[in-house]
Short mmCIF file of C-alpha atoms and ligand atoms in Angstrom, two decimals:
data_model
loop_
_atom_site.label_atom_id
_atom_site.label_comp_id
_atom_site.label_asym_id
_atom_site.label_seq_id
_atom_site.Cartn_x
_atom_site.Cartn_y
_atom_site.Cartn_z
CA UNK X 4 0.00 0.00 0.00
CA UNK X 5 1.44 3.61 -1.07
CA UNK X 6 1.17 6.68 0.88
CA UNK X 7 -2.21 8.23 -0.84
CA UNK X 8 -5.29 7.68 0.46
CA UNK X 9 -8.19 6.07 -1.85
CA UNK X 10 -11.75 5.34 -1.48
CA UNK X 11 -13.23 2.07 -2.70
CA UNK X 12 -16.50 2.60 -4.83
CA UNK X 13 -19.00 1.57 -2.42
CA UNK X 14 -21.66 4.37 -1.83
CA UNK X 15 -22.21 4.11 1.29
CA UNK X 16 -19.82 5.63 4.46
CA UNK X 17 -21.10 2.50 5.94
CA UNK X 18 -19.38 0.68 2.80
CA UNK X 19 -16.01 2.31 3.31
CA UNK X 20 -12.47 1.20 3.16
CA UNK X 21 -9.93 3.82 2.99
CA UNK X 22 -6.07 3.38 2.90
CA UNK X 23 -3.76 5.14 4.81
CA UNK X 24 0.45 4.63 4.60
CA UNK X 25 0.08 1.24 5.82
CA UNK X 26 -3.09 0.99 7.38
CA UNK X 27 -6.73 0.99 7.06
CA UNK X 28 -9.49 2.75 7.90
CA UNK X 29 -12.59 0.81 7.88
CA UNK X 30 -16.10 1.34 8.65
CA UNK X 31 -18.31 -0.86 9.84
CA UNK X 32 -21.34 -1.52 12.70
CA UNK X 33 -20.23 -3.04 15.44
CA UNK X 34 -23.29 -3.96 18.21
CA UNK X 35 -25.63 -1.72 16.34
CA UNK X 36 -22.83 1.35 16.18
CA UNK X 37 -21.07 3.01 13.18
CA UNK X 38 -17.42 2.41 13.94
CA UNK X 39 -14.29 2.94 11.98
CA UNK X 40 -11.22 0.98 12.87
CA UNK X 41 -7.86 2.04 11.71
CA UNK X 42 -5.15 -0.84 11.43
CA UNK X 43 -3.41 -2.95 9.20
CA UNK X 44 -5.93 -4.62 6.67
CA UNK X 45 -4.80 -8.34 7.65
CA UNK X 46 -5.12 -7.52 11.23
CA UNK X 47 -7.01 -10.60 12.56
CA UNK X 48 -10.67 -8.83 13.46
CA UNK X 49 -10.55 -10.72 17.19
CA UNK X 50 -7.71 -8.25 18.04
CA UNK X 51 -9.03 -5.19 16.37
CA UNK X 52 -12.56 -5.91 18.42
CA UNK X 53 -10.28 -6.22 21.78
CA UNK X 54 -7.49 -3.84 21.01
CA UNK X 55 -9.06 -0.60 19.23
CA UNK X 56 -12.72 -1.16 20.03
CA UNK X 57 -12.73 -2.39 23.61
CA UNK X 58 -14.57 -5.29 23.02
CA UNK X 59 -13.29 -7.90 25.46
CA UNK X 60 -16.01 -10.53 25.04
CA UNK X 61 -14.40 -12.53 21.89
CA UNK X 62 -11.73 -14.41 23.40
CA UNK X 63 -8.40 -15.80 21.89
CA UNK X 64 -8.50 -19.30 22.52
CA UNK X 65 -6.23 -21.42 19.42
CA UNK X 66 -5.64 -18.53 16.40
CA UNK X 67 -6.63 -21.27 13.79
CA UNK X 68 -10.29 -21.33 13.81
CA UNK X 69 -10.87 -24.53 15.89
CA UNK X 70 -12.20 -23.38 19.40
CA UNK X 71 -14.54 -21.13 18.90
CA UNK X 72 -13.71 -18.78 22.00
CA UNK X 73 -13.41 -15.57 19.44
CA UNK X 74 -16.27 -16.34 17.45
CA UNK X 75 -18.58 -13.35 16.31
CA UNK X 76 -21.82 -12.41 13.82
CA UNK X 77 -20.96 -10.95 10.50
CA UNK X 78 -24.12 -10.41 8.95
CA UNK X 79 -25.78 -13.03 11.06
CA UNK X 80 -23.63 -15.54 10.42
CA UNK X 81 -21.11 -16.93 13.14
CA UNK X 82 -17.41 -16.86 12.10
CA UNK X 83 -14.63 -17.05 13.97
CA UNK X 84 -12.66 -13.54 14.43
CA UNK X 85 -9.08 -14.92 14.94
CA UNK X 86 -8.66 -15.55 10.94
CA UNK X 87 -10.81 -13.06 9.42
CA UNK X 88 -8.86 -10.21 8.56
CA UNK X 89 -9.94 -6.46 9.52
CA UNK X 90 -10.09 -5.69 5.79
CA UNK X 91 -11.85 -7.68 5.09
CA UNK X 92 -15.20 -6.52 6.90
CA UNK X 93 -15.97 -3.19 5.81
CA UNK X 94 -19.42 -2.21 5.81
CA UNK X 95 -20.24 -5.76 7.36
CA UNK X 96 -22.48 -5.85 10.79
CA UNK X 97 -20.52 -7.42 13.45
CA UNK X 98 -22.07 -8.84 16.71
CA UNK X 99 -20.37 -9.47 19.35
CA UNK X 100 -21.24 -11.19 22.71
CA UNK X 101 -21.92 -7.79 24.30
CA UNK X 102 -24.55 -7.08 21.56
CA UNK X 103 -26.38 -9.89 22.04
CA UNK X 104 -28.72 -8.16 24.67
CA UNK X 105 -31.38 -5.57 24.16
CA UNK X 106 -30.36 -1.90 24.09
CA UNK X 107 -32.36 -1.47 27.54
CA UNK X 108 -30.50 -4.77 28.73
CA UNK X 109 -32.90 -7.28 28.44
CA UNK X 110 -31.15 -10.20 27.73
CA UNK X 111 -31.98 -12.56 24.78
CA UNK X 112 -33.49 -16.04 24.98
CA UNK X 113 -30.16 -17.37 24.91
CA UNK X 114 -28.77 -15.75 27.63
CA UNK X 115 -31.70 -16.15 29.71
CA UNK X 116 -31.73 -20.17 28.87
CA UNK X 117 -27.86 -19.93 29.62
CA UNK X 118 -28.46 -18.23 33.52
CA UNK X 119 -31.56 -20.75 33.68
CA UNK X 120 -29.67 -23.70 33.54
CA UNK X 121 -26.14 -22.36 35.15
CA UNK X 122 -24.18 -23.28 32.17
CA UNK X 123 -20.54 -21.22 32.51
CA UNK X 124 -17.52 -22.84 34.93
CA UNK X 125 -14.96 -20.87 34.23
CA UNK X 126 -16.86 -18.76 31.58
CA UNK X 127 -13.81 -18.35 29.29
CA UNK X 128 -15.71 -20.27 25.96
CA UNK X 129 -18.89 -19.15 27.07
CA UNK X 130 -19.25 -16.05 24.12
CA UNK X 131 -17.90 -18.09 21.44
CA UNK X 132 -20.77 -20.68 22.28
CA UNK X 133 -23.68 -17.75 23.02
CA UNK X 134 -22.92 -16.43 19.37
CA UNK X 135 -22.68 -19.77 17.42
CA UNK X 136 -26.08 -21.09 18.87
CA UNK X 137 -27.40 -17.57 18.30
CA UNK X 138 -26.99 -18.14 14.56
CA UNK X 139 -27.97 -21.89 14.84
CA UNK X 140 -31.09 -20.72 16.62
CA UNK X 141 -31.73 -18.05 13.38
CA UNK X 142 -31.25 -20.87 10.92
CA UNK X 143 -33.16 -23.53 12.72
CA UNK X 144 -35.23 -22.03 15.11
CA UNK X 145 -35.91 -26.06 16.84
CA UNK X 146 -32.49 -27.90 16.39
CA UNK X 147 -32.68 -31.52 17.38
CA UNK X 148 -29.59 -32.87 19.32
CA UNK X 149 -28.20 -34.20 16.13
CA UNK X 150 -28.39 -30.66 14.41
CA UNK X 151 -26.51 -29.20 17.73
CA UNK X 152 -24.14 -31.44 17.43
CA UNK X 153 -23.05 -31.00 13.80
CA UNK X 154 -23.44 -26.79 14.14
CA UNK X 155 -21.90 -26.25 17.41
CA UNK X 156 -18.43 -27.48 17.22
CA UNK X 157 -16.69 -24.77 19.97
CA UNK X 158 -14.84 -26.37 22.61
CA UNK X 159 -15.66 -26.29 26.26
CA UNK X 160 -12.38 -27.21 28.72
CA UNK X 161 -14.62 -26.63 31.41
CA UNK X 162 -16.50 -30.04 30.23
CA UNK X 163 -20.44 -27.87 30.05
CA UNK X 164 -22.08 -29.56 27.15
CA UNK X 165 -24.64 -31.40 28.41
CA UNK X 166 -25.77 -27.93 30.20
CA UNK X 167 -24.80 -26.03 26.75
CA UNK X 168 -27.39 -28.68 24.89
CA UNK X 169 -30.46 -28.10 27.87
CA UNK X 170 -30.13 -24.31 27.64
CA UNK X 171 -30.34 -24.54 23.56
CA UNK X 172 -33.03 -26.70 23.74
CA UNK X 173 -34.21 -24.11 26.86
CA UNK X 174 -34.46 -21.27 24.82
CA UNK X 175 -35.39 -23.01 21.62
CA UNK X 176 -38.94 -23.31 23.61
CA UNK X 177 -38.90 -19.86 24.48
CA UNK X 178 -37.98 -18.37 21.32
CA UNK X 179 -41.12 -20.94 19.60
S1 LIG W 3 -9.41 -18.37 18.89
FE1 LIG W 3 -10.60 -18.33 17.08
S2 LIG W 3 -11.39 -20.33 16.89
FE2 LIG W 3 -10.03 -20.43 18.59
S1 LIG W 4 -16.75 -22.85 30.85
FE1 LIG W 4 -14.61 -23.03 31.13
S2 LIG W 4 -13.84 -23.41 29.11
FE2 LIG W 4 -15.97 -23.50 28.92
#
């Protein structure tokens, strides 16, 4: 990248990717809120949510996709933020675990089902988990154990998946 600063095409501000020296600025929602993040491009989009947002609910668990501890919504779908590079999100919706709740705090079904049936130990893998059932829950609203099984692949040290399968099935009921 050169020293002049360009605009991509997009129309939008919300669309925007601008380069500057060596780094990036780009725009995106993050929990609902217009944000512009300026870093290198390949910057993995875990650290740019904990680093320069302040986001500290995505967690670093392995780097290589296989935990699930940092995993986030990008336009509803759950992906894990370790790998996916800053750059490549402008003008994309990302969700964290902190904007999973209502703006007035009410917490979602999820969450609820997840304090219902006392799920966390030590908590560390528990946002990874609330946002990949959050988009299993979007895609198939009543997931049989079999469908859990094959969508929800984070790992647990902590040993909670027998309480992580009640409290989908939990708020599966409520959301119905
Ligand atoms: S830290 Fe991203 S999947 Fe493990
Ligand atoms: S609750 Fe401790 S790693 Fe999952």
């Amino acid at each position: 990248m050169g020293g002049a600063t360009t605009v991509d095409k997009a129309p939008s501000i919300l669309y925007r990717i601008v380069y500057i020296g060596d780094e990036v600025m780009v725009s995106l929602i993050v929990n609902g809120t217009p944000t512009e993040i300026e870093a290198d491009d390949d910057k993995p989009l875990l650290w740019a949510l904990r680093e320069d947002v302040g986001l500290l609910g995505p967690k670093y668990g392995c780097g290589i996709a296989e935990c699930g501890a940092c995993r986030v919504l990008i336009d509803g779908e759950s992906v894990p933020s370790c790998i996916t590079p800053l750059g490549s999100v402008a003008g994309a919706s990302v969700v964290t675990v902190e904007g999973l709740a209502e703006p007035d705090g009410t917490l979602s079904a999820i969450q609820q089902a997840w304090i219902d049936e006392q799920v966390p130990q030590c908590g560390f893998c528990q946002p990874g988990f609330l946002i990949a059932v959050t988009a299993l829950l979007a895609e198939t609203p009543r997931p049989t154990d079999a469908d859990i099984d094959a969508a929800i692949t984070n790992i647990c040290r902590c040993g909670t998946y027998p309480r992580i399968r009640r409290a989908i099935h939990r708020a599966a009921a409520a959301l119905a």
